[in-house]
Amino acid sequence: MEKASEADFAAFVASLARSGFVADLATGDAHHPAHVAEGTALDPAALPPPKRKFGRKPDMAIDPWVPSDEQKRMLAFVDKSVRLVNREVIHKHIPGLTKERFVEFAAAVARLRADYLSCAMRAFLDGEGSEKELADLAHKRELFEEGVKAYEALHRALERGYIDPEGSKT
């Protein structure tokens, strides 16, 4: 590999200075390219700071994934709005939802589970797994799975504050 001439090195440093990556080193100070040609190494700590600042703006959070205050306010507004809309719509469609009705719904899903498991036991342990038994089992499984999904949706709505069972504080 051929060693760069002092003129080539000076041109390179000047191009870096023009691009803003480093301050202009051709000012006659100790970091002039002539000193490099003489065999002295540049001390990185002694280099002038770059003209362009790379990095964070002063108002940026330390973690780029942390939402800004403005984003937090927007999310709080959206969450509150969604909660109010869901409460209004769900309460119109499910009037009279009480704690007791919630438990009745859970019991209905438990009956679907028991019916499905009972059918499975009959089909596989007591029966021969005939086509009719398997079709009945598949139907009962679908009913049970839909019941579970519905119960989970109702439970999630309660957790998120979309539902206020009657008899509770509003």
Coordinates of N, CA, C and O in Angstrom, one line a residue:
M1 N 0.8 -1.2 0.0 CA 0.0 0.0 0.0 C 0.9 1.2 0.0 O 1.8 1.3 0.8
E2 N 0.5 2.2 -0.8 CA 1.3 3.4 -1.0 C 1.0 4.4 0.1 O -0.2 4.6 0.4
K3 N 2.0 5.0 0.7 CA 1.7 6.0 1.8 C 1.3 7.3 1.1 O 1.8 7.7 0.1
A4 N 0.2 7.9 1.7 CA -0.4 9.1 1.1 C 0.6 10.3 1.3 O 1.3 10.4 2.3
S5 N 0.7 11.1 0.3 CA 1.5 12.3 0.4 C 0.9 13.3 1.4 O -0.3 13.3 1.7
E6 N 1.8 14.2 1.8 CA 1.3 15.3 2.7 C 0.2 16.1 2.1 O -0.7 16.5 2.7
A7 N 0.4 16.4 0.8 CA -0.6 17.2 0.0 C -2.0 16.4 0.0 O -3.0 17.0 0.1
D8 N -1.9 15.1 -0.3 CA -3.1 14.3 -0.3 C -3.8 14.3 1.0 O -5.1 14.5 1.1
F9 N -3.0 14.2 2.1 CA -3.6 14.2 3.4 C -4.2 15.5 3.8 O -5.3 15.6 4.3
A10 N -3.6 16.6 3.4 CA -4.1 17.9 3.6 C -5.4 18.2 2.9 O -6.3 18.8 3.4
A11 N -5.5 17.7 1.7 CA -6.7 17.8 0.9 C -7.8 17.0 1.5 O -9.0 17.5 1.6
F12 N -7.5 15.8 2.0 CA -8.5 15.0 2.7 C -9.0 15.7 4.0 O -10.2 15.8 4.2
V13 N -8.1 16.3 4.8 CA -8.5 16.9 6.0 C -9.4 18.2 5.7 O -10.4 18.5 6.3
A14 N -9.0 18.9 4.6 CA -9.7 20.1 4.2 C -11.1 19.7 3.8 O -12.1 20.4 4.0
S15 N -11.3 18.6 3.1 CA -12.6 18.1 2.6 C -13.5 17.8 3.9 O -14.7 18.0 3.9
L16 N -12.8 17.1 4.9 CA -13.6 16.9 6.1 C -14.0 18.1 6.8 O -15.2 18.2 7.3
A17 N -13.2 19.2 6.8 CA -13.5 20.4 7.4 C -14.7 21.1 6.6 O -15.6 21.6 7.2
R18 N -14.6 21.0 5.3 CA -15.7 21.6 4.5 C -17.0 20.9 4.7 O -18.1 21.5 4.7
S19 N -17.0 19.6 4.9 CA -18.2 18.8 5.2 C -18.8 19.0 6.6 O -19.9 18.6 6.8
G20 N -18.0 19.6 7.4 CA -18.4 19.9 8.8 C -18.1 18.8 9.8 O -18.5 18.8 10.9
F21 N -17.5 17.7 9.3 CA -17.2 16.6 10.2 C -16.1 17.0 11.3 O -16.1 16.5 12.4
V22 N -15.2 17.8 10.9 CA -14.1 18.2 11.8 C -13.9 19.7 11.6 O -14.2 20.2 10.5
A23 N -13.3 20.4 12.6 CA -12.9 21.8 12.4 C -11.8 21.8 11.4 O -11.1 20.8 11.2
D24 N -11.6 23.0 10.8 CA -10.5 23.1 9.8 C -9.2 22.9 10.5 O -8.8 23.7 11.4
L25 N -8.4 21.9 10.1 CA -7.2 21.6 10.8 C -6.0 22.3 10.1 O -4.9 22.3 10.6
A26 N -6.2 22.9 9.0 CA -5.1 23.6 8.2 C -4.9 25.0 8.7 O -4.8 25.9 8.0
T27 N -4.9 25.2 10.0 CA -4.8 26.5 10.6 C -3.4 26.8 11.2 O -3.2 27.8 11.8
G28 N -2.5 25.8 11.0 CA -1.2 26.0 11.6 C -1.0 25.6 13.0 O 0.0 25.8 13.6
D29 N -2.1 25.0 13.6 CA -1.9 24.5 15.0 C -1.2 23.2 15.0 O -0.7 22.7 14.0
A30 N -1.1 22.6 16.2 CA -0.4 21.4 16.4 C -0.9 20.2 15.6 O -0.3 19.2 15.5
H31 N -2.1 20.3 15.1 CA -2.8 19.2 14.4 C -2.7 19.3 12.9 O -3.4 18.7 12.1
H32 N -1.8 20.2 12.4 CA -1.6 20.4 11.0 C -1.1 19.1 10.4 O -0.3 18.4 11.0
P33 N -1.5 18.7 9.2 CA -1.1 17.5 8.5 C 0.5 17.3 8.5 O 1.0 16.2 8.4
A34 N 1.2 18.4 8.5 CA 2.6 18.3 8.4 C 3.2 17.6 9.6 O 4.2 16.9 9.4
H35 N 2.6 17.7 10.7 CA 3.0 17.0 11.9 C 2.8 15.5 11.8 O 3.6 14.7 12.3
V36 N 1.8 15.1 11.1 CA 1.5 13.7 10.9 C 2.6 13.1 10.0 O 3.1 12.0 10.2
A37 N 3.0 13.9 9.0 CA 4.0 13.4 8.0 C 5.3 13.2 8.7 O 6.1 12.4 8.3
E38 N 5.5 14.0 9.8 CA 6.8 13.9 10.5 C 6.8 12.7 11.4 O 7.8 12.4 12.1
G39 N 5.7 12.0 11.5 CA 5.6 10.8 12.3 C 5.0 11.0 13.7 O 4.9 10.0 14.4
T40 N 4.5 12.1 14.0 CA 3.8 12.3 15.3 C 2.3 12.0 15.1 O 1.7 12.3 14.0
A41 N 1.8 11.2 16.0 CA 0.4 10.8 15.8 C -0.6 11.9 16.4 O -0.2 12.6 17.3
L42 N -1.8 12.0 15.8 CA -2.8 12.9 16.3 C -3.4 12.3 17.6 O -3.7 11.1 17.7
D43 N -3.5 13.1 18.6 CA -4.2 12.7 19.8 C -5.7 13.0 19.7 O -6.1 14.2 19.5
P44 N -6.5 12.0 19.6 CA -8.0 12.2 19.4 C -8.6 13.1 20.5 O -9.5 13.9 20.1
A45 N -8.1 13.1 21.7 CA -8.6 14.0 22.7 C -8.3 15.4 22.5 O -9.0 16.3 22.9
A46 N -7.2 15.7 21.7 CA -6.8 17.0 21.4 C -7.4 17.6 20.2 O -7.3 18.8 19.9
L47 N -8.1 16.8 19.4 CA -8.8 17.3 18.2 C -9.9 18.3 18.6 O -10.6 18.1 19.6
P48 N -10.1 19.3 17.8 CA -11.2 20.2 18.0 C -12.6 19.5 17.9 O -12.7 18.5 17.2
P49 N -13.6 20.0 18.5 CA -14.9 19.4 18.4 C -15.4 19.5 17.0 O -15.1 20.4 16.3
P50 N -16.3 18.6 16.6 CA -16.9 18.7 15.3 C -17.8 19.9 15.2 O -18.3 20.4 16.1
K51 N -17.9 20.4 13.9 CA -18.7 21.6 13.7 C -20.2 21.2 13.8 O -21.0 21.9 14.4
R52 N -20.5 20.1 13.3 CA -21.9 19.6 13.3 C -22.1 18.8 14.6 O -21.2 18.0 15.0
K53 N -23.2 19.0 15.2 CA -23.5 18.2 16.4 C -24.4 17.0 16.1 O -25.5 17.2 15.6
F54 N -23.9 15.8 16.3 CA -24.7 14.6 16.1 C -25.2 14.2 17.4 O -24.5 14.3 18.4
G55 N -26.4 13.7 17.4 CA -26.9 13.3 18.7 C -28.3 13.9 19.0 O -28.9 14.4 18.1
R56 N -28.6 13.9 20.2 CA -29.9 14.3 20.6 C -30.1 15.8 20.7 O -29.1 16.5 21.1
K57 N -31.3 16.3 20.5 CA -31.6 17.7 20.7 C -31.8 17.8 22.2 O -32.2 16.8 22.9
P58 N -31.6 19.0 22.8 CA -31.8 19.1 24.2 C -33.2 18.7 24.7 O -33.3 18.3 25.8
D59 N -34.2 18.9 23.9 CA -35.5 18.6 24.4 C -35.9 17.1 24.2 O -37.0 16.7 24.5
M60 N -35.0 16.3 23.6 CA -35.3 14.9 23.4 C -35.2 14.1 24.7 O -34.3 14.4 25.5
A61 N -36.0 13.1 24.8 CA -35.9 12.2 26.0 C -34.6 11.4 25.9 O -34.1 11.2 24.8
I62 N -34.2 10.9 27.0 CA -33.0 10.0 27.0 C -33.3 8.7 26.2 O -32.5 8.3 25.4
D63 N -34.4 8.2 26.4 CA -34.8 6.9 25.7 C -35.7 7.3 24.5 O -36.8 7.9 24.8
P64 N -35.4 7.0 23.3 CA -36.2 7.5 22.1 C -37.6 6.8 22.1 O -38.5 7.2 21.4
W65 N -37.7 5.7 22.8 CA -39.0 4.9 22.8 C -40.0 5.4 23.9 O -41.1 5.0 23.9
V66 N -39.5 6.3 24.8 CA -40.4 6.8 25.8 C -41.2 7.9 25.1 O -40.7 8.8 24.5
P67 N -42.6 7.8 25.3 CA -43.4 8.9 24.6 C -43.1 10.2 25.3 O -42.9 10.4 26.5
S68 N -43.3 11.3 24.4 CA -43.1 12.6 24.9 C -44.3 13.0 25.8 O -45.3 12.3 25.8
D69 N -44.2 14.1 26.4 CA -45.4 14.6 27.3 C -46.6 14.8 26.4 O -47.7 14.5 26.8
E70 N -46.4 15.4 25.2 CA -47.5 15.6 24.3 C -48.1 14.3 23.9 O -49.4 14.2 23.8
Q71 N -47.3 13.3 23.6 CA -47.9 12.0 23.2 C -48.6 11.4 24.4 O -49.7 10.7 24.2
K72 N -48.1 11.5 25.6 CA -48.8 11.0 26.8 C -50.1 11.6 27.0 O -51.1 11.0 27.3
R73 N -50.2 13.0 26.8 CA -51.5 13.7 26.9 C -52.5 13.2 25.8 O -53.7 12.9 26.1
M74 N -52.0 13.0 24.6 CA -52.8 12.5 23.5 C -53.3 11.1 23.9 O -54.5 10.8 23.7
L75 N -52.5 10.2 24.3 CA -52.9 8.8 24.7 C -53.9 8.8 25.8 O -54.8 8.1 25.8
A76 N -53.7 9.7 26.8 CA -54.6 9.8 27.9 C -56.0 10.2 27.4 O -57.0 9.7 27.8
F77 N -56.0 11.2 26.5 CA -57.3 11.7 25.9 C -58.0 10.6 25.1 O -59.2 10.4 25.3
V78 N -57.2 9.9 24.3 CA -57.8 8.8 23.5 C -58.3 7.7 24.4 O -59.4 7.2 24.2
D79 N -57.5 7.3 25.4 CA -58.0 6.2 26.3 C -59.3 6.6 27.0 O -60.2 5.8 27.1
K80 N -59.4 7.9 27.5 CA -60.6 8.3 28.2 C -61.7 8.3 27.2 O -62.9 7.9 27.6
S81 N -61.5 8.8 26.0 CA -62.6 8.9 25.0 C -63.1 7.5 24.6 O -64.3 7.2 24.6
V82 N -62.2 6.6 24.4 CA -62.5 5.2 24.1 C -63.3 4.6 25.2 O -64.3 3.8 25.0
R83 N -62.9 4.8 26.4 CA -63.6 4.3 27.6 C -65.0 4.8 27.7 O -66.0 4.0 27.9
L84 N -65.2 6.1 27.4 CA -66.5 6.7 27.5 C -67.4 6.2 26.4 O -68.6 5.8 26.6
V85 N -66.9 6.1 25.2 CA -67.7 5.5 24.0 C -68.1 4.1 24.3 O -69.2 3.7 24.1
N86 N -67.1 3.3 24.7 CA -67.4 1.9 25.0 C -68.5 1.7 26.1 O -69.4 0.9 26.0
R87 N -68.4 2.5 27.1 CA -69.3 2.4 28.2 C -70.7 2.8 27.7 O -71.7 2.0 28.0
E88 N -70.8 3.8 26.9 CA -72.1 4.2 26.4 C -72.7 3.1 25.5 O -73.9 2.8 25.7
V89 N -72.0 2.7 24.6 CA -72.5 1.7 23.6 C -72.8 0.3 24.3 O -73.9 -0.2 24.1
I90 N -71.9 -0.1 25.1 CA -72.1 -1.4 25.8 C -73.3 -1.4 26.7 O -74.1 -2.3 26.8
H91 N -73.4 -0.3 27.5 CA -74.6 -0.2 28.4 C -75.9 -0.1 27.7 O -76.9 -0.6 28.2
K92 N -75.9 0.4 26.5 CA -77.2 0.4 25.7 C -77.5 -1.0 25.2 O -78.7 -1.3 25.2
H93 N -76.5 -1.8 24.9 CA -76.8 -3.1 24.3 C -76.9 -4.2 25.4 O -77.5 -5.2 25.1
I94 N -76.4 -3.9 26.6 CA -76.5 -4.9 27.7 C -77.1 -4.2 28.9 O -76.4 -3.9 29.9
P95 N -78.4 -3.8 28.9 CA -78.9 -3.1 30.0 C -79.1 -4.1 31.2 O -79.3 -5.3 31.0
G96 N -79.0 -3.6 32.4 CA -79.2 -4.4 33.6 C -78.1 -5.4 33.8 O -78.4 -6.5 34.4
L97 N -76.9 -5.1 33.5 CA -75.8 -6.0 33.7 C -75.4 -5.8 35.2 O -74.9 -4.8 35.6
T98 N -75.6 -6.8 36.0 CA -75.3 -6.8 37.4 C -74.2 -7.8 37.7 O -73.9 -8.6 36.8
K99 N -73.7 -7.8 38.9 CA -72.7 -8.8 39.3 C -73.3 -10.2 39.2 O -72.6 -11.1 38.7
E100 N -74.5 -10.3 39.5 CA -75.2 -11.6 39.5 C -75.3 -12.1 38.0 O -75.0 -13.3 37.8
R101 N -75.6 -11.2 37.1 CA -75.7 -11.6 35.7 C -74.3 -12.0 35.1 O -74.2 -12.9 34.3
F102 N -73.3 -11.3 35.6 CA -71.9 -11.6 35.2 C -71.6 -13.1 35.6 O -71.0 -13.9 34.8
V103 N -71.9 -13.4 36.8 CA -71.6 -14.7 37.4 C -72.5 -15.8 36.6 O -72.0 -16.9 36.3
E104 N -73.8 -15.4 36.3 CA -74.6 -16.3 35.5 C -74.0 -16.6 34.2 O -74.0 -17.8 33.7
F105 N -73.4 -15.6 33.6 CA -72.8 -15.8 32.3 C -71.6 -16.8 32.4 O -71.4 -17.6 31.6
A106 N -70.8 -16.6 33.4 CA -69.6 -17.4 33.7 C -70.1 -18.9 33.9 O -69.5 -19.8 33.4
A107 N -71.2 -19.0 34.6 CA -71.8 -20.4 34.8 C -72.3 -21.0 33.5 O -72.1 -22.2 33.3
A108 N -72.8 -20.2 32.6 CA -73.3 -20.7 31.3 C -72.1 -21.2 30.5 O -72.1 -22.3 29.9
V109 N -70.9 -20.5 30.6 CA -69.7 -21.0 29.9 C -69.2 -22.2 30.6 O -68.7 -23.2 29.9
A110 N -69.3 -22.3 31.9 CA -68.9 -23.6 32.6 C -69.7 -24.8 32.1 O -69.2 -25.9 32.0
R111 N -71.0 -24.5 31.9 CA -71.9 -25.6 31.4 C -71.5 -26.0 30.0 O -71.5 -27.2 29.7
L112 N -71.2 -25.1 29.2 CA -70.7 -25.4 27.8 C -69.4 -26.2 27.9 O -69.3 -27.2 27.1
R113 N -68.5 -25.9 28.8 CA -67.3 -26.6 29.0 C -67.6 -28.1 29.4 O -67.1 -29.0 28.9
A114 N -68.5 -28.2 30.4 CA -68.8 -29.5 30.9 C -69.5 -30.3 29.8 O -69.2 -31.5 29.7
D115 N -70.4 -29.7 29.0 CA -71.1 -30.4 28.0 C -70.1 -30.9 26.9 O -70.1 -32.1 26.5
Y116 N -69.1 -30.1 26.6 CA -68.1 -30.4 25.6 C -67.2 -31.6 26.1 O -67.0 -32.6 25.4
L117 N -66.7 -31.5 27.3 CA -65.9 -32.5 27.9 C -66.6 -33.8 28.1 O -66.1 -34.9 27.8
S118 N -67.9 -33.7 28.5 CA -68.7 -34.9 28.6 C -68.9 -35.6 27.3 O -68.8 -36.9 27.2
C119 N -69.2 -34.9 26.2 CA -69.3 -35.4 24.9 C -68.0 -36.1 24.4 O -68.0 -37.1 23.8
A120 N -66.9 -35.4 24.7 CA -65.6 -36.0 24.4 C -65.3 -37.3 25.1 O -64.9 -38.3 24.5
M121 N -65.7 -37.4 26.3 CA -65.5 -38.6 27.1 C -66.4 -39.7 26.5 O -65.9 -40.9 26.4
R122 N -67.6 -39.4 26.2 CA -68.5 -40.4 25.6 C -68.0 -40.9 24.3 O -68.0 -42.1 24.0
A123 N -67.5 -39.9 23.4 CA -67.0 -40.3 22.1 C -65.8 -41.1 22.1 O -65.7 -42.1 21.4
F124 N -64.9 -40.8 23.0 CA -63.6 -41.5 23.0 C -63.4 -42.6 24.0 O -62.6 -43.5 23.7
L125 N -64.1 -42.6 25.1 CA -63.9 -43.6 26.1 C -65.1 -44.6 26.0 O -64.8 -45.8 26.1
D126 N -66.3 -44.1 25.9 CA -67.5 -45.0 26.0 C -67.9 -45.4 24.6 O -68.5 -46.5 24.4
G127 N -67.7 -44.6 23.6 CA -68.2 -44.9 22.2 C -67.0 -45.3 21.3 O -65.9 -45.6 21.7
E128 N -67.4 -45.3 20.1 CA -66.4 -45.7 19.1 C -65.8 -44.5 18.3 O -65.0 -44.7 17.4
G129 N -66.3 -43.3 18.6 CA -65.8 -42.2 17.9 C -66.4 -42.1 16.5 O -65.8 -41.8 15.5
S130 N -67.7 -42.5 16.4 CA -68.4 -42.5 15.1 C -68.5 -41.1 14.5 O -68.2 -40.1 15.2
E131 N -68.8 -41.0 13.3 CA -68.9 -39.7 12.6 C -69.9 -38.8 13.3 O -69.7 -37.6 13.4
K132 N -71.1 -39.4 13.7 CA -72.1 -38.6 14.3 C -71.6 -38.0 15.7 O -71.8 -36.9 16.0
E133 N -70.9 -38.9 16.4 CA -70.3 -38.4 17.7 C -69.3 -37.4 17.5 O -69.2 -36.4 18.3
L134 N -68.4 -37.5 16.5 CA -67.4 -36.5 16.3 C -68.0 -35.2 15.8 O -67.5 -34.1 16.1
A135 N -69.0 -35.3 15.0 CA -69.7 -34.1 14.5 C -70.3 -33.3 15.7 O -70.2 -32.1 15.8
D136 N -70.9 -34.1 16.6 CA -71.6 -33.5 17.8 C -70.5 -32.9 18.7 O -70.6 -31.8 19.2
L137 N -69.4 -33.6 18.8 CA -68.2 -33.1 19.6 C -67.7 -31.8 19.0 O -67.4 -30.8 19.8
A138 N -67.5 -31.7 17.7 CA -67.0 -30.5 17.1 C -68.0 -29.3 17.3 O -67.5 -28.2 17.6
H139 N -69.3 -29.6 17.2 CA -70.3 -28.6 17.4 C -70.2 -28.0 18.9 O -70.2 -26.8 19.1
K140 N -70.1 -29.0 19.8 CA -70.0 -28.6 21.2 C -68.7 -27.8 21.5 O -68.7 -26.9 22.3
R141 N -67.6 -28.2 20.9 CA -66.4 -27.5 21.0 C -66.5 -26.0 20.5 O -66.0 -25.1 21.2
E142 N -67.1 -25.9 19.4 CA -67.3 -24.5 18.8 C -68.1 -23.7 19.8 O -67.8 -22.5 20.0
L143 N -69.2 -24.2 20.3 CA -70.0 -23.5 21.3 C -69.2 -23.1 22.5 O -69.3 -21.9 23.0
F144 N -68.5 -24.0 23.0 CA -67.6 -23.8 24.2 C -66.6 -22.7 23.9 O -66.4 -21.7 24.7
E145 N -65.9 -22.8 22.8 CA -64.8 -21.8 22.5 C -65.4 -20.4 22.3 O -64.8 -19.4 22.7
E146 N -66.6 -20.3 21.6 CA -67.3 -19.0 21.5 C -67.7 -18.5 22.8 O -67.6 -17.3 23.1
G147 N -68.2 -19.4 23.7 CA -68.5 -18.9 25.1 C -67.3 -18.4 25.8 O -67.4 -17.3 26.5
V148 N -66.2 -19.1 25.7 CA -65.0 -18.6 26.4 C -64.6 -17.3 25.8 O -64.2 -16.3 26.6
K149 N -64.6 -17.1 24.5 CA -64.2 -15.8 23.9 C -65.1 -14.7 24.4 O -64.6 -13.6 24.7
A150 N -66.4 -15.0 24.4 CA -67.3 -14.0 24.9 C -67.1 -13.6 26.3 O -67.1 -12.4 26.7
Y151 N -66.9 -14.6 27.2 CA -66.6 -14.3 28.6 C -65.4 -13.5 28.7 O -65.3 -12.5 29.5
E152 N -64.3 -13.9 28.0 CA -63.1 -13.1 28.1 C -63.2 -11.6 27.6 O -62.7 -10.7 28.2
A153 N -64.1 -11.4 26.6 CA -64.3 -10.1 26.1 C -65.1 -9.3 27.1 O -64.8 -8.1 27.4
L154 N -66.1 -9.9 27.8 CA -66.8 -9.3 28.9 C -65.9 -8.9 30.0 O -66.0 -7.8 30.6
H155 N -65.1 -9.9 30.4 CA -64.2 -9.7 31.5 C -63.2 -8.5 31.2 O -62.9 -7.6 32.1
R156 N -62.6 -8.5 30.0 CA -61.7 -7.5 29.6 C -62.4 -6.1 29.6 O -61.8 -5.1 30.0
A157 N -63.7 -6.1 29.1 CA -64.4 -4.8 29.2 C -64.6 -4.3 30.6 O -64.5 -3.1 30.8
L158 N -64.9 -5.2 31.5 CA -65.0 -4.8 32.9 C -63.7 -4.3 33.4 O -63.6 -3.3 34.1
E159 N -62.6 -5.0 33.1 CA -61.2 -4.5 33.6 C -60.9 -3.2 33.1 O -60.3 -2.4 33.8
R160 N -61.3 -2.9 31.8 CA -60.9 -1.6 31.2 C -61.9 -0.5 31.6 O -61.7 0.7 31.2
G161 N -62.9 -0.8 32.4 CA -63.8 0.2 32.8 C -64.9 0.5 31.8 O -65.6 1.6 31.9
Y162 N -65.1 -0.3 30.8 CA -66.2 -0.1 29.8 C -67.5 -0.5 30.4 O -68.5 -0.1 29.9
I163 N -67.5 -1.3 31.4 CA -68.8 -1.8 32.0 C -68.7 -1.5 33.5 O -67.7 -1.7 34.2
D164 N -69.8 -1.0 34.0 CA -70.0 -0.7 35.4 C -71.2 -1.5 35.8 O -72.4 -1.0 35.6
P165 N -71.0 -2.6 36.4 CA -72.2 -3.4 36.8 C -73.1 -2.6 37.7 O -72.7 -1.9 38.6
E166 N -74.4 -2.8 37.4 CA -75.4 -2.1 38.3 C -75.2 -2.5 39.7 O -74.9 -3.6 40.0
G167 N -75.3 -1.5 40.6 CA -75.1 -1.8 42.0 C -73.7 -1.4 42.4 O -73.4 -1.4 43.6
S168 N -72.8 -1.1 41.5 CA -71.5 -0.6 41.8 C -71.5 0.9 41.7 O -72.4 1.5 41.1
K169 N -70.5 1.5 42.2 CA -70.3 3.0 42.1 C -70.0 3.3 40.7 O -69.2 2.6 40.0
T170 N -70.5 4.4 40.2 CA -70.2 4.9 38.8 C -69.0 5.8 38.8 O -68.8 6.6 39.6

